[in-house]
Coordinates of C-alpha atoms in Angstrom, one line a residue:
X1351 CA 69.4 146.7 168.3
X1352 CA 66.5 143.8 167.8
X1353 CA 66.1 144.0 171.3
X1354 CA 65.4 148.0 171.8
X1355 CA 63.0 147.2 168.6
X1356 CA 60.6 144.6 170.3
X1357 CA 61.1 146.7 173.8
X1358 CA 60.0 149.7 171.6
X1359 CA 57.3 147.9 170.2
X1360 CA 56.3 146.3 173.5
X1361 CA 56.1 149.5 175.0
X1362 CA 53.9 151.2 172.5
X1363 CA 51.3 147.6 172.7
X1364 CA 51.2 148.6 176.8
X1365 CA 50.7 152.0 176.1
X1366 CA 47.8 151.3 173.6
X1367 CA 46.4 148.8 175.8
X1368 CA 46.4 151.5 178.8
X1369 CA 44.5 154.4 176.9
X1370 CA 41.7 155.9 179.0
X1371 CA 40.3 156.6 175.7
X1372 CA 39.5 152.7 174.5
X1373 CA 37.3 150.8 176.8
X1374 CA 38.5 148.3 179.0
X1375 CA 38.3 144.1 178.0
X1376 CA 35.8 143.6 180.7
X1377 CA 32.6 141.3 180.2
X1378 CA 29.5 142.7 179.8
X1379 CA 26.7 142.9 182.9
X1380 CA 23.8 140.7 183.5
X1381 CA 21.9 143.7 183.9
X1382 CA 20.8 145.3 181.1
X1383 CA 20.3 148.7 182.3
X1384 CA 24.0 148.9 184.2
X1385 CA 24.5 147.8 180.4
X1386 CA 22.8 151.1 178.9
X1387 CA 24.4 153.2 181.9
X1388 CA 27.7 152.6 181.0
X1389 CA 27.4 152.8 177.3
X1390 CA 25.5 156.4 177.4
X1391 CA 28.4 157.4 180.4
X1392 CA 31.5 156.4 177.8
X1393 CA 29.9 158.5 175.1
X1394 CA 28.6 161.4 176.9
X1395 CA 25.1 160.5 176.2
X1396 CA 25.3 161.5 172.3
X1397 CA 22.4 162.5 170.8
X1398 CA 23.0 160.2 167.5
X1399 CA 23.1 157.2 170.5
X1400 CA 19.7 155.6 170.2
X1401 CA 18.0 152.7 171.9
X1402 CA 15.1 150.8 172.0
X1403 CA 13.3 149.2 174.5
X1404 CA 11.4 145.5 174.3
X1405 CA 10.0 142.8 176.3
X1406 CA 10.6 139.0 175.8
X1407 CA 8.2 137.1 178.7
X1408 CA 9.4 138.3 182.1
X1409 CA 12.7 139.7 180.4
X1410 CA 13.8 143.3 179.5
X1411 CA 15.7 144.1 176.5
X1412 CA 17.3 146.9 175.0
X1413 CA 18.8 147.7 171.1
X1414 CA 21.5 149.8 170.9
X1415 CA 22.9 151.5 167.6
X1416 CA 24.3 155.0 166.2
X1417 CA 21.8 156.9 163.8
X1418 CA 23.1 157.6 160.4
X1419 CA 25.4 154.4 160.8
X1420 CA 22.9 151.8 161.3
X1421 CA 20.4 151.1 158.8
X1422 CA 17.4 153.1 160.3
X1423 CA 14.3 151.9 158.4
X1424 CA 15.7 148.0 158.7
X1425 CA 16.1 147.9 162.2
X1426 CA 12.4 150.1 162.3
X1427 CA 10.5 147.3 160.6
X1428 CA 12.1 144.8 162.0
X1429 CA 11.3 146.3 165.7
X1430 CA 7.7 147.1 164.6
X1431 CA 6.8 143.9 163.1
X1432 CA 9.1 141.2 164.7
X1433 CA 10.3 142.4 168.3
X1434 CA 6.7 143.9 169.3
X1435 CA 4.5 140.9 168.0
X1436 CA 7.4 138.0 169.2
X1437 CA 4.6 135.5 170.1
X1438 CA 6.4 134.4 172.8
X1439 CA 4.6 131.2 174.5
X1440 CA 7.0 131.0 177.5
X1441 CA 8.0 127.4 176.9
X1442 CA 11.2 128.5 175.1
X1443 CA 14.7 130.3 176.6
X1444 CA 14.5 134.0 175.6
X1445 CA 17.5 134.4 174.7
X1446 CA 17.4 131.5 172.2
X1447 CA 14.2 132.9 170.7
X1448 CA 15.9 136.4 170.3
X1449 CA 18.9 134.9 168.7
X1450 CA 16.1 133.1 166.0
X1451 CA 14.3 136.8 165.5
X1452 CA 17.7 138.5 165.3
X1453 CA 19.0 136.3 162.6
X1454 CA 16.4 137.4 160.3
X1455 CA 17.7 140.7 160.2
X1456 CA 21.1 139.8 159.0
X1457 CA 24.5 138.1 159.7
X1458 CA 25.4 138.1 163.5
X1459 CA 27.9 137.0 165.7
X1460 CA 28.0 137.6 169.9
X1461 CA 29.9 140.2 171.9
X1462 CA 30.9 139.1 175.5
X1463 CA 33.6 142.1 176.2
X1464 CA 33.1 145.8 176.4
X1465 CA 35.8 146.5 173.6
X1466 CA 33.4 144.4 171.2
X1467 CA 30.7 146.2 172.2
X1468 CA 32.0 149.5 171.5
X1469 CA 33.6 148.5 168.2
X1470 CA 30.4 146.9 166.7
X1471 CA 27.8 149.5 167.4
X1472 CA 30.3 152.3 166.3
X1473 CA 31.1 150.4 163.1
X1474 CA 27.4 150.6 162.1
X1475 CA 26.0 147.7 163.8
X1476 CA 23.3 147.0 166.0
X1477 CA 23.5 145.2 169.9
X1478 CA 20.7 143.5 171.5
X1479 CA 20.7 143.0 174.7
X1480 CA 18.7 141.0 177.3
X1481 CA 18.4 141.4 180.5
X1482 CA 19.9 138.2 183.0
X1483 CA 22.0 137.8 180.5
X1484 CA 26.3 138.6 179.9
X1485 CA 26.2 138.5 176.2
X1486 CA 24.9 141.0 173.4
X1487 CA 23.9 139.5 170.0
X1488 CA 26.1 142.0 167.9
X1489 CA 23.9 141.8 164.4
X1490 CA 25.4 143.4 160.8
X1491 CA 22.9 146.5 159.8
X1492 CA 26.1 148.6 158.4
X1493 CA 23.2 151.2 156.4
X1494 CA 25.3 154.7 156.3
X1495 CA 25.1 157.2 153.0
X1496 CA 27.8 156.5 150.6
X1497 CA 29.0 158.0 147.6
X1498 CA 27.7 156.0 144.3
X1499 CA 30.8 154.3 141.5
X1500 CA 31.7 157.0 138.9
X1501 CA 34.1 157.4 137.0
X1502 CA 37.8 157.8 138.1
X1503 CA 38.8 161.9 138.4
X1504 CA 42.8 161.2 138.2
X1505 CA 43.7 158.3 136.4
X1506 CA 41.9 158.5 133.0
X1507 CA 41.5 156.9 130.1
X1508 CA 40.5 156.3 126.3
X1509 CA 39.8 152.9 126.8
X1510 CA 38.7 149.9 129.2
X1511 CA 36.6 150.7 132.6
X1512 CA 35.2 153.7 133.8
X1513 CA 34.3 152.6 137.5
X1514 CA 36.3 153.6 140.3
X1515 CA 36.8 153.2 144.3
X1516 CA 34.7 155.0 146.7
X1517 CA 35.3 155.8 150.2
X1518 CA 33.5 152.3 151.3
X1519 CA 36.1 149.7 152.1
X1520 CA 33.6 146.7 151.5
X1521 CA 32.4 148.3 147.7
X1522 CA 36.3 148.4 146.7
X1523 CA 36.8 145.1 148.0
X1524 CA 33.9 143.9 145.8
X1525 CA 35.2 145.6 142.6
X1526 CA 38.2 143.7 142.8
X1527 CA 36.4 140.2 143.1
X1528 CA 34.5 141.3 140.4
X1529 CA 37.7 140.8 138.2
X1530 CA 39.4 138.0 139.7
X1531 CA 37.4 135.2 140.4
X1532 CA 39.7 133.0 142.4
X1533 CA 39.5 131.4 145.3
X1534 CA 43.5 132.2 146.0
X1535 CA 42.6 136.3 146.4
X1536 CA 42.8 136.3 149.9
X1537 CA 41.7 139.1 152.1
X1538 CA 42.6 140.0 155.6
X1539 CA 41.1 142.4 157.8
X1540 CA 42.6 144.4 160.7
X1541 CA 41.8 147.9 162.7
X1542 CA 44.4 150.6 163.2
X1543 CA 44.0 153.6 165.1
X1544 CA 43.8 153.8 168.9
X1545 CA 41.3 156.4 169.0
X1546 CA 39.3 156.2 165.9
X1547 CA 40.2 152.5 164.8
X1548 CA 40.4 152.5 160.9
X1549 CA 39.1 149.4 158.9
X1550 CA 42.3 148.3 157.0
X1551 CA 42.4 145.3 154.5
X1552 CA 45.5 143.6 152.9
X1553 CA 44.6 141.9 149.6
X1554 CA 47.1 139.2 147.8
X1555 CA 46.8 136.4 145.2
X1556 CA 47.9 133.6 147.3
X1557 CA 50.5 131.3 145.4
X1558 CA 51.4 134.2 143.2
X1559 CA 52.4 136.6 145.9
X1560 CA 55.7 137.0 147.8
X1561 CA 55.4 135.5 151.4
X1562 CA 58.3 137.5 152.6
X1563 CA 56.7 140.6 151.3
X1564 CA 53.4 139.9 152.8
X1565 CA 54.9 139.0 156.4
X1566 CA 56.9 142.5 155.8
X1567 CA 53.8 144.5 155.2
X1568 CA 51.7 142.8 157.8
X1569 CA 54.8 143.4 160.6
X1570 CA 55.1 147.0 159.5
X1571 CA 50.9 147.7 159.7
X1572 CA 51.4 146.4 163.5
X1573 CA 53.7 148.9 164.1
X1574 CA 52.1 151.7 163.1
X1575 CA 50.9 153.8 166.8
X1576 CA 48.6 156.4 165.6
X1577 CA 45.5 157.9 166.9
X1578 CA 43.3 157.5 163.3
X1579 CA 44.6 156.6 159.8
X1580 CA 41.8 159.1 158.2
X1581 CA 43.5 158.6 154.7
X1582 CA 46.1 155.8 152.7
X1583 CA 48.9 158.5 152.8
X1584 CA 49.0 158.3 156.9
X1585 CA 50.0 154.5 156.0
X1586 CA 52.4 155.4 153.5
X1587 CA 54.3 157.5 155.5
X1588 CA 54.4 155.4 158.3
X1589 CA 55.4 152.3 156.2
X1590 CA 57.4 152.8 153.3
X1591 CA 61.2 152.3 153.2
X1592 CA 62.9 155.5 152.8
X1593 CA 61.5 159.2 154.1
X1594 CA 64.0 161.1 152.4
X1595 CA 63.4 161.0 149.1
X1596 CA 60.9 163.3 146.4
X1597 CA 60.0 160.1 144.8
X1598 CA 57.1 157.6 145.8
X1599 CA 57.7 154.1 146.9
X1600 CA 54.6 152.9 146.6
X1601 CA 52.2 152.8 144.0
X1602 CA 48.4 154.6 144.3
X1603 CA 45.1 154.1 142.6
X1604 CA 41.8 154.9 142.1
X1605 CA 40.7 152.7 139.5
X1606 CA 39.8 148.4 140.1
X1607 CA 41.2 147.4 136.8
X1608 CA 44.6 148.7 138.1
X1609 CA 44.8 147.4 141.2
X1610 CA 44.0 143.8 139.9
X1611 CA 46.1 143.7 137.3
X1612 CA 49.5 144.4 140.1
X1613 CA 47.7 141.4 142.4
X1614 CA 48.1 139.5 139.1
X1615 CA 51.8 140.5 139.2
X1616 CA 52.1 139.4 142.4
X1617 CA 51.8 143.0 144.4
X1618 CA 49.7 143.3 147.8
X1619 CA 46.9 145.9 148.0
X1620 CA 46.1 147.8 151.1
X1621 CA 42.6 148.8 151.2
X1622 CA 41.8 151.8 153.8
X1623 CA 38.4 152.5 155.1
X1624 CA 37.0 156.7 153.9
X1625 CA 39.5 156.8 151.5
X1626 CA 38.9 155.9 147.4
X1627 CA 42.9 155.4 146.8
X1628 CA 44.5 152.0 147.1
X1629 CA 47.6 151.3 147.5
X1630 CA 50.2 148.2 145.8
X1631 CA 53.4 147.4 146.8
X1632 CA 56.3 146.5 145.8
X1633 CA 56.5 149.6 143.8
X1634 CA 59.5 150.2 141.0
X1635 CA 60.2 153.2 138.8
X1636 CA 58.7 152.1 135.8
X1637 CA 55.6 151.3 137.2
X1638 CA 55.0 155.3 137.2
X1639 CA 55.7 155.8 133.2
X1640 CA 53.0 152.6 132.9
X1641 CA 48.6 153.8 131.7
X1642 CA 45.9 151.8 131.8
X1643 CA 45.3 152.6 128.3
X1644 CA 48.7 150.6 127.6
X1645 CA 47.1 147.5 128.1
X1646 CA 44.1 148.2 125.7
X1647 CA 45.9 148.9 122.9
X1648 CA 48.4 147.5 120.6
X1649 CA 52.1 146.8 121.6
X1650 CA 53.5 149.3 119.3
X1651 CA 50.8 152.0 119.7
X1652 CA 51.3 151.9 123.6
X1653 CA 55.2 151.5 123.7
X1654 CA 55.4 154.5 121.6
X1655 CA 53.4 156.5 124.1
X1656 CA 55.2 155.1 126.8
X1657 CA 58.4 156.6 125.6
X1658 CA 56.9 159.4 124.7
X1659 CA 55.8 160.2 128.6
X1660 CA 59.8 159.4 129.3
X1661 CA 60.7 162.2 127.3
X1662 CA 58.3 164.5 128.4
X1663 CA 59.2 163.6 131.8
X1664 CA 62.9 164.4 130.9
X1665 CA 61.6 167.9 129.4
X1666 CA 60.2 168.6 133.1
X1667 CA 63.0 167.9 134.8
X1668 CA 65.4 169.1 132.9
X1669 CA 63.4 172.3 130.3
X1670 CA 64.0 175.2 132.0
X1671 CA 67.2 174.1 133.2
X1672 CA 69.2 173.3 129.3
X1673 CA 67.6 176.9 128.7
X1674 CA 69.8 178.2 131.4
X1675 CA 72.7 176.3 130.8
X1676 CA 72.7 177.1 127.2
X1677 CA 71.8 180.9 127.6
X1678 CA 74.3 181.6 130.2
X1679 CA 77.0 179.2 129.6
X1680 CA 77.3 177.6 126.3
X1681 CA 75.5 180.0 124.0
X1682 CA 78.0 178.0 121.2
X1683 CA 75.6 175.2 121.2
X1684 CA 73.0 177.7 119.7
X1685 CA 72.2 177.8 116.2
X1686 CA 73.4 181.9 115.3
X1687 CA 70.2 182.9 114.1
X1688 CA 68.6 181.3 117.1
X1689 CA 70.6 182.9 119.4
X1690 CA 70.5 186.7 117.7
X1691 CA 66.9 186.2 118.1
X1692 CA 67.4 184.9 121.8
X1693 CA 69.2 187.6 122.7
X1694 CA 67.2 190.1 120.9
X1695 CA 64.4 189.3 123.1
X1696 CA 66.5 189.5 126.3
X1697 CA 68.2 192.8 125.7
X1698 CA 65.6 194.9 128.0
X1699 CA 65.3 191.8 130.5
X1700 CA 67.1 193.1 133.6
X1701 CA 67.4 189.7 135.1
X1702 CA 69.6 187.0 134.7
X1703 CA 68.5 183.4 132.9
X1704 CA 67.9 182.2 136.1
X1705 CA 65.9 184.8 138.0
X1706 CA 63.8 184.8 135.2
X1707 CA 63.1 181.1 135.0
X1708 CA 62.9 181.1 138.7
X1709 CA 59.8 184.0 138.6
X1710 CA 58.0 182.5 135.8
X1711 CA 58.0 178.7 137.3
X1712 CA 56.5 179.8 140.7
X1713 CA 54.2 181.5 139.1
X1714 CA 53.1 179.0 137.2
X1715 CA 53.1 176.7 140.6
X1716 CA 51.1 179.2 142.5
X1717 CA 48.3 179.3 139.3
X1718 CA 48.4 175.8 139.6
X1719 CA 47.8 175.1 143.2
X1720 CA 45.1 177.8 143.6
X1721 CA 43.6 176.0 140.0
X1722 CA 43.2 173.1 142.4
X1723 CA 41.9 174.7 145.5
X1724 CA 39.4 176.8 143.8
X1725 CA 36.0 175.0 142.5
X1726 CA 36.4 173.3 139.6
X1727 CA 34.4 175.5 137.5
X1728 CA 36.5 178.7 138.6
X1729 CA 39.7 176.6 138.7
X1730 CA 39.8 176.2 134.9
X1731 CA 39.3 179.7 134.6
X1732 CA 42.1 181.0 136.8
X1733 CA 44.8 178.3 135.8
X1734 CA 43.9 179.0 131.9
X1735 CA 43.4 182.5 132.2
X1736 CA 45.8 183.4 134.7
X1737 CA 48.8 182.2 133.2
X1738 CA 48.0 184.4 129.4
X1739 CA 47.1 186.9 130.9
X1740 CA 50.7 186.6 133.6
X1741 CA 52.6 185.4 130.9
X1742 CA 51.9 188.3 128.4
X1743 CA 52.2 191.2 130.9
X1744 CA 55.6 190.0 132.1
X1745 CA 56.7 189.9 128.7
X1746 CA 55.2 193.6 127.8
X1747 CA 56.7 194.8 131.0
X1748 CA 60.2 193.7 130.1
X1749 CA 60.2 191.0 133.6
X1750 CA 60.9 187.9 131.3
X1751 CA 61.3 187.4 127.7
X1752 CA 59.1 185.5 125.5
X1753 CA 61.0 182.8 124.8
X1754 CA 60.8 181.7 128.6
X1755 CA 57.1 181.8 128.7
X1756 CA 57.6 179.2 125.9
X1757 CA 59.8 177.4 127.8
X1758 CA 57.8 176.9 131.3
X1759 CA 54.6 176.4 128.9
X1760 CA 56.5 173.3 127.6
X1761 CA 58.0 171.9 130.6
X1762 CA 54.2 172.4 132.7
X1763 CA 52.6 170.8 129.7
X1764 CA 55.0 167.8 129.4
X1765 CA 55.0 167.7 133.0
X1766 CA 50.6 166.9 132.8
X1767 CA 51.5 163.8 130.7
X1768 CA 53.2 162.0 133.7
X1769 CA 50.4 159.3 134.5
X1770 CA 50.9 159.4 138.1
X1771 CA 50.2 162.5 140.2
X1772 CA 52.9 161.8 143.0
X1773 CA 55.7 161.3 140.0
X1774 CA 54.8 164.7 138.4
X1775 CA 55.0 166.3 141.8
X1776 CA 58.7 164.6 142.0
X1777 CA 59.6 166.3 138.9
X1778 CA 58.4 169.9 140.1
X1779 CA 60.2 169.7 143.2
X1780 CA 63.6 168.2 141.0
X1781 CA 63.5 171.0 138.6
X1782 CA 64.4 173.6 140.9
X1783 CA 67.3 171.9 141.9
X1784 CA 68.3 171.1 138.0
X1785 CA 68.0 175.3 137.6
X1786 CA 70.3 175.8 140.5
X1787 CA 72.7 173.3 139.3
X1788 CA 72.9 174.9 135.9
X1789 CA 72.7 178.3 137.0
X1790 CA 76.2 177.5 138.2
X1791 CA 78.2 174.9 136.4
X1792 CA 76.0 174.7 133.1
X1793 CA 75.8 171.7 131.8
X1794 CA 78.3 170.0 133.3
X1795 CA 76.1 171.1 136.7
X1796 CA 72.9 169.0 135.5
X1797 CA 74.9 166.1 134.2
X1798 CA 75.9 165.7 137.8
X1799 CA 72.6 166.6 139.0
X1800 CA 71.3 163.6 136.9
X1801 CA 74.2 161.4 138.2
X1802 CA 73.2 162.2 141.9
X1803 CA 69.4 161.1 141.1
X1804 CA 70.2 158.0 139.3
X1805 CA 72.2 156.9 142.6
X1806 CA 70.0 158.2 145.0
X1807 CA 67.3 156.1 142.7
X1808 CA 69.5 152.9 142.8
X1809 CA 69.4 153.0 146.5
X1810 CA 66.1 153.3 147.2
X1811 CA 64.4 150.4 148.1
X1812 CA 60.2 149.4 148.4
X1813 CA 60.2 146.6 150.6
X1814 CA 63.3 145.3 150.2
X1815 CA 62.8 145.3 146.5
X1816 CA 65.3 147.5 144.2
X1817 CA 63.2 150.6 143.1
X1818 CA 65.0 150.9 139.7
X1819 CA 64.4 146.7 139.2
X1820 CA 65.2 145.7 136.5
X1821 CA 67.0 148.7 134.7
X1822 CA 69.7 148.7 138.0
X1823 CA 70.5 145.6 138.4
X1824 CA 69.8 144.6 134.9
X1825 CA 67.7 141.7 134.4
X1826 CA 67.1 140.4 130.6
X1827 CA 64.2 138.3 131.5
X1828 CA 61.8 141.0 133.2
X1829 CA 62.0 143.6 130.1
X1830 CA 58.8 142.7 128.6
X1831 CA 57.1 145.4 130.0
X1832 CA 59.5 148.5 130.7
X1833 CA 60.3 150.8 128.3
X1834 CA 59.4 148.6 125.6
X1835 CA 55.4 147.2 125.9
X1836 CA 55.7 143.3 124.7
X1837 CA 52.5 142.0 123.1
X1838 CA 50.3 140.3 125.5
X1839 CA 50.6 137.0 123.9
X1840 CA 54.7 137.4 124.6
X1841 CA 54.2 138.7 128.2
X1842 CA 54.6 134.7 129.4
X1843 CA 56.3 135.5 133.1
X1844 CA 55.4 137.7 135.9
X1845 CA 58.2 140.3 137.1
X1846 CA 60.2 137.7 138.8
X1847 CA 61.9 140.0 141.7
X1848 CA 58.2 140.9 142.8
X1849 CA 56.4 137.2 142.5
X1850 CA 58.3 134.2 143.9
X1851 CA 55.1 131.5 143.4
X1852 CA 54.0 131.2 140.4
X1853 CA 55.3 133.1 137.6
X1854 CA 53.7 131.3 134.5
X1855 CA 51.4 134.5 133.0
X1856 CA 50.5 132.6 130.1
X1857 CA 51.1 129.4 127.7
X1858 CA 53.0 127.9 124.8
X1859 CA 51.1 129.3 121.2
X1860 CA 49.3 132.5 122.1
X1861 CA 50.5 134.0 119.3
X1862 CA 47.5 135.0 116.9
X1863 CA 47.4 132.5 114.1
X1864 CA 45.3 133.6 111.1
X1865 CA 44.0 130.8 108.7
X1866 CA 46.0 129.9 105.8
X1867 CA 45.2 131.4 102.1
X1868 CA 44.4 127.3 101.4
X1869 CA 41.5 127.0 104.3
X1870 CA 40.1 129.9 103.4
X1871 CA 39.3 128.6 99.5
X1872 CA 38.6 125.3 101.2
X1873 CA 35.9 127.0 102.8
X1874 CA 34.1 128.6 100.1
X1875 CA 34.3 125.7 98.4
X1876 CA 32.2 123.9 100.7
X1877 CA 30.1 126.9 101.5

């Protein structure tokens, strides 16, 4: 089986390496114009493709670079006032003297093969080349528009940092220096895609990280064969451990503060180029339930909202569901007077529990995805408006009763309180199965329903590491920050089954220590 793996991926490397699309790894001509004939021929002489010609003593030059990537204005002043008044005396090699001018434009490196070529003046960069000569001086003038740091749009909150990722791979990269200063952060950089190569960039805390788990996610980004990665959820799908399952695997971000705090744990960040979503793995369950505002508040403050998102995440898995159950099958479990009532309301319903749970949800989930697609201003509206206005002519027209439109309102509010969008989604797509369950065996149906999931859960696995870690297996030692949020001066260790290295968070006496009644009059007294 090891062996059809590395034919498989030996395969897929030769059929990569054989696209028509990519340019061959030939070196470049002596000539500058075959030079400028060939690039204009592989690109269909694009418009955007601009070039500009010089003249260094007897030798002819050309720069080459992509409008709107380059940085126009730079590489305009510098042509102006550097390239067209060289003062070149003769005595010197040209090419030596354009390497001196070009380094005063910015970093640069040389490009000897056509694939370099291509890559460099696609990724924003600007080529010079000379004529008698089978290099290019490949210099950095990376200048395209990009979108400014605001705030983040999906992950809010009350307290700590409002900055967020943008679409520009080198800003995200620089956000998370910004908050750990260490020369252990490691970064390394690598291209996927084998028609629009994709800037990718694993980031790791070296000495604190897993080496297994870095080797893992470096052998799985090598295998992914794909013509462009245009987002961080092409990776995930191609990556992660199990396809098969409504929950997520690994974790996603938009905000710095987060992502530093798992490389502090001892996760690895993948960083995609156009996209302002990061993403960390290992990922467990409990990492979902976990805010940033946890961390900025008190221990007992943010472990009683913690389990407050728990229960609300059991209300959206299971609301509509125990309604159903209890309605249709165990209407003993009732109170009397809350079940006269009940069934008062339901006497000129002509559906059964289910049908009318099952009308009311997709409702809702229609409101809410056109809410989305809509502008935002009109989205509000719709979602808002749309489900009052639903909601109360159902119940006037006798479709559902109005103790159901209480019942989805719960469940899609509790559902909102879910920190992380791809775990919500989990429990909308799991709460149709719930209904079904109880629909026909009650209670005892979602009792198995929830024994299914909570094996299904213990066999998932995010890189080799246990997804329900350290509920199932149990582990003593890693529960300071589960269901119950330790104070930070407790939190000592990093999650052991994710870092291997060093797992010393903090020392000995953190523990806030407040002067003693005695200093305190000691202190007066001298004051």
């Amino acid at each position: 089986m090891l062996k059809n793996k590395q034919k498989k991926r030996k395969n897929d490397n030769v059929r990569q390496h054989n696209d028509p699309q990519k340019p061959e790894e030939q070196p470049i001509h002596r000539n500058y114009e075959d030079n400028v004939s060939r690039i204009k021929g592989e690109l269909g002489n694009s418009t955007d493709l601009l070039f500009r010609e010089y003249q260094i003593g007897d030798h002819k030059g050309t720069i080459v670079y992509v409008d709107g990537l380059a940085n126009g204005q730079l590489i305009n002043d510098f042509f102006n006032e550097t390239l067209l008044n060289s003062g070149f005396n003769g005595n010197q090699d040209p090419f030596q003297f354009l390497i001196e001018k070009a380094a005063g434009l910015g970093n640069f490196q040389f490009a000897t093969e056509w694939n370099q070529v291509f890559d460099s003046f696609l990724s924003g960069n600007t080529l010079f080349f000379l004529d008698g000569y089978n290099q290019a001086i490949n210099v950095e003038t990376k200048g395209w528009d990009k979108r400014s740091i605001s705030e983040p749009s999906t992950q809010l909150s009350i307290g700590g940092p409002k900055d967020s990722f943008t679409e520009t791979i080198r800003t995200n990269t620089a956000l998370i220096r910004r908050r750990i200063k260490s020369p252990n952060l490691w970064l390394e950089s690598m291209k996927l895609g084998t028609v629009a190569q994709t800037d990718i960039a694993i980031m790791y805390i070296k000495g604190i990280a897993n080496e297994k788990i870095i080797g893992e996610v470096k052998e799985r980004l090598n295998q992914i064969n794909i013509d462009a990665v245009m987002a961080e959820g092409y990776i995930e799908q191609l990556f992660e451990d199990q396809t098969w399952t409504p929950f997520p695997t690994t974790h996603h971000s938009e905000r710095p503060d987060v992502i530093a705090s798992h490389l502090l744990e001892g996760r690895i960040a993948i960083l995609v180029d156009g996209t302002p979503f990061v993403i960390t793995v290992p990922a467990i369950f409990a990492q979902f339930f976990q805010a940033p505002d946890d961390y900025y508040a008190r221990f007992d403050i943010s472990t009683s909202l913690r389990i407050l998102r728990i229960l609300a995440f059991l209300i959206a898995l299971m609301g509509p569901a125990l309604y159903i159950a209890a309605t249709t099958f165990h209407q003993e479990m009732i109170p009397t007077t809350l079940a006269i009532a009940i069934a008062a309301q339901r006497e000129n319903v002509p559906f059964p529990a289910f049908i009318e749970a099952l009308i009311m949800e997709v409702t809702f989930e229609i409101l809410r995805e056109a809410g989305l697609r809509l502008p935002r201003a009109v989205g509000q509206a719709v979602s808002i408006v749309g489900a009052l206005v639903i909601g109360q002519a159902a119940v006037q027209a006798g479709i559902v009763s109005p103790i159901m439109v209480i019942v989805v309102s719960i469940t899609a509010i509790a559902n909102f309180s879910t920190p992380t969008f791809m775990m919500a989604i989990a429990a909308r797509l799991i709460r149709f199965a719930m209904m079904g369950l109880a629909t026909f065996l009650g209670l005892y149906g979602i009792v198995l329903g929830l024994m299914f999931m909570s094996i299904h859960l213990c066999a998932l696995r995010s890189f080799g590491i246990p997804y329900m870690m350290p509920i199932a297996p149990f582990n003593v030692q890693n529960q300071q920050d589960i269901f119950i949020r330790y104070p930070i001066w407790a939190m000592k260790s990093r999650p052991k089954f994710i870092s291997k290295g060093n797992t010393i968070r903090a020392g000995d006496n953190q523990k806030p220590m407040p002067p003693k009644q005695g200093d305190n009059q000691d202190s007066k007294g001298e004051s």
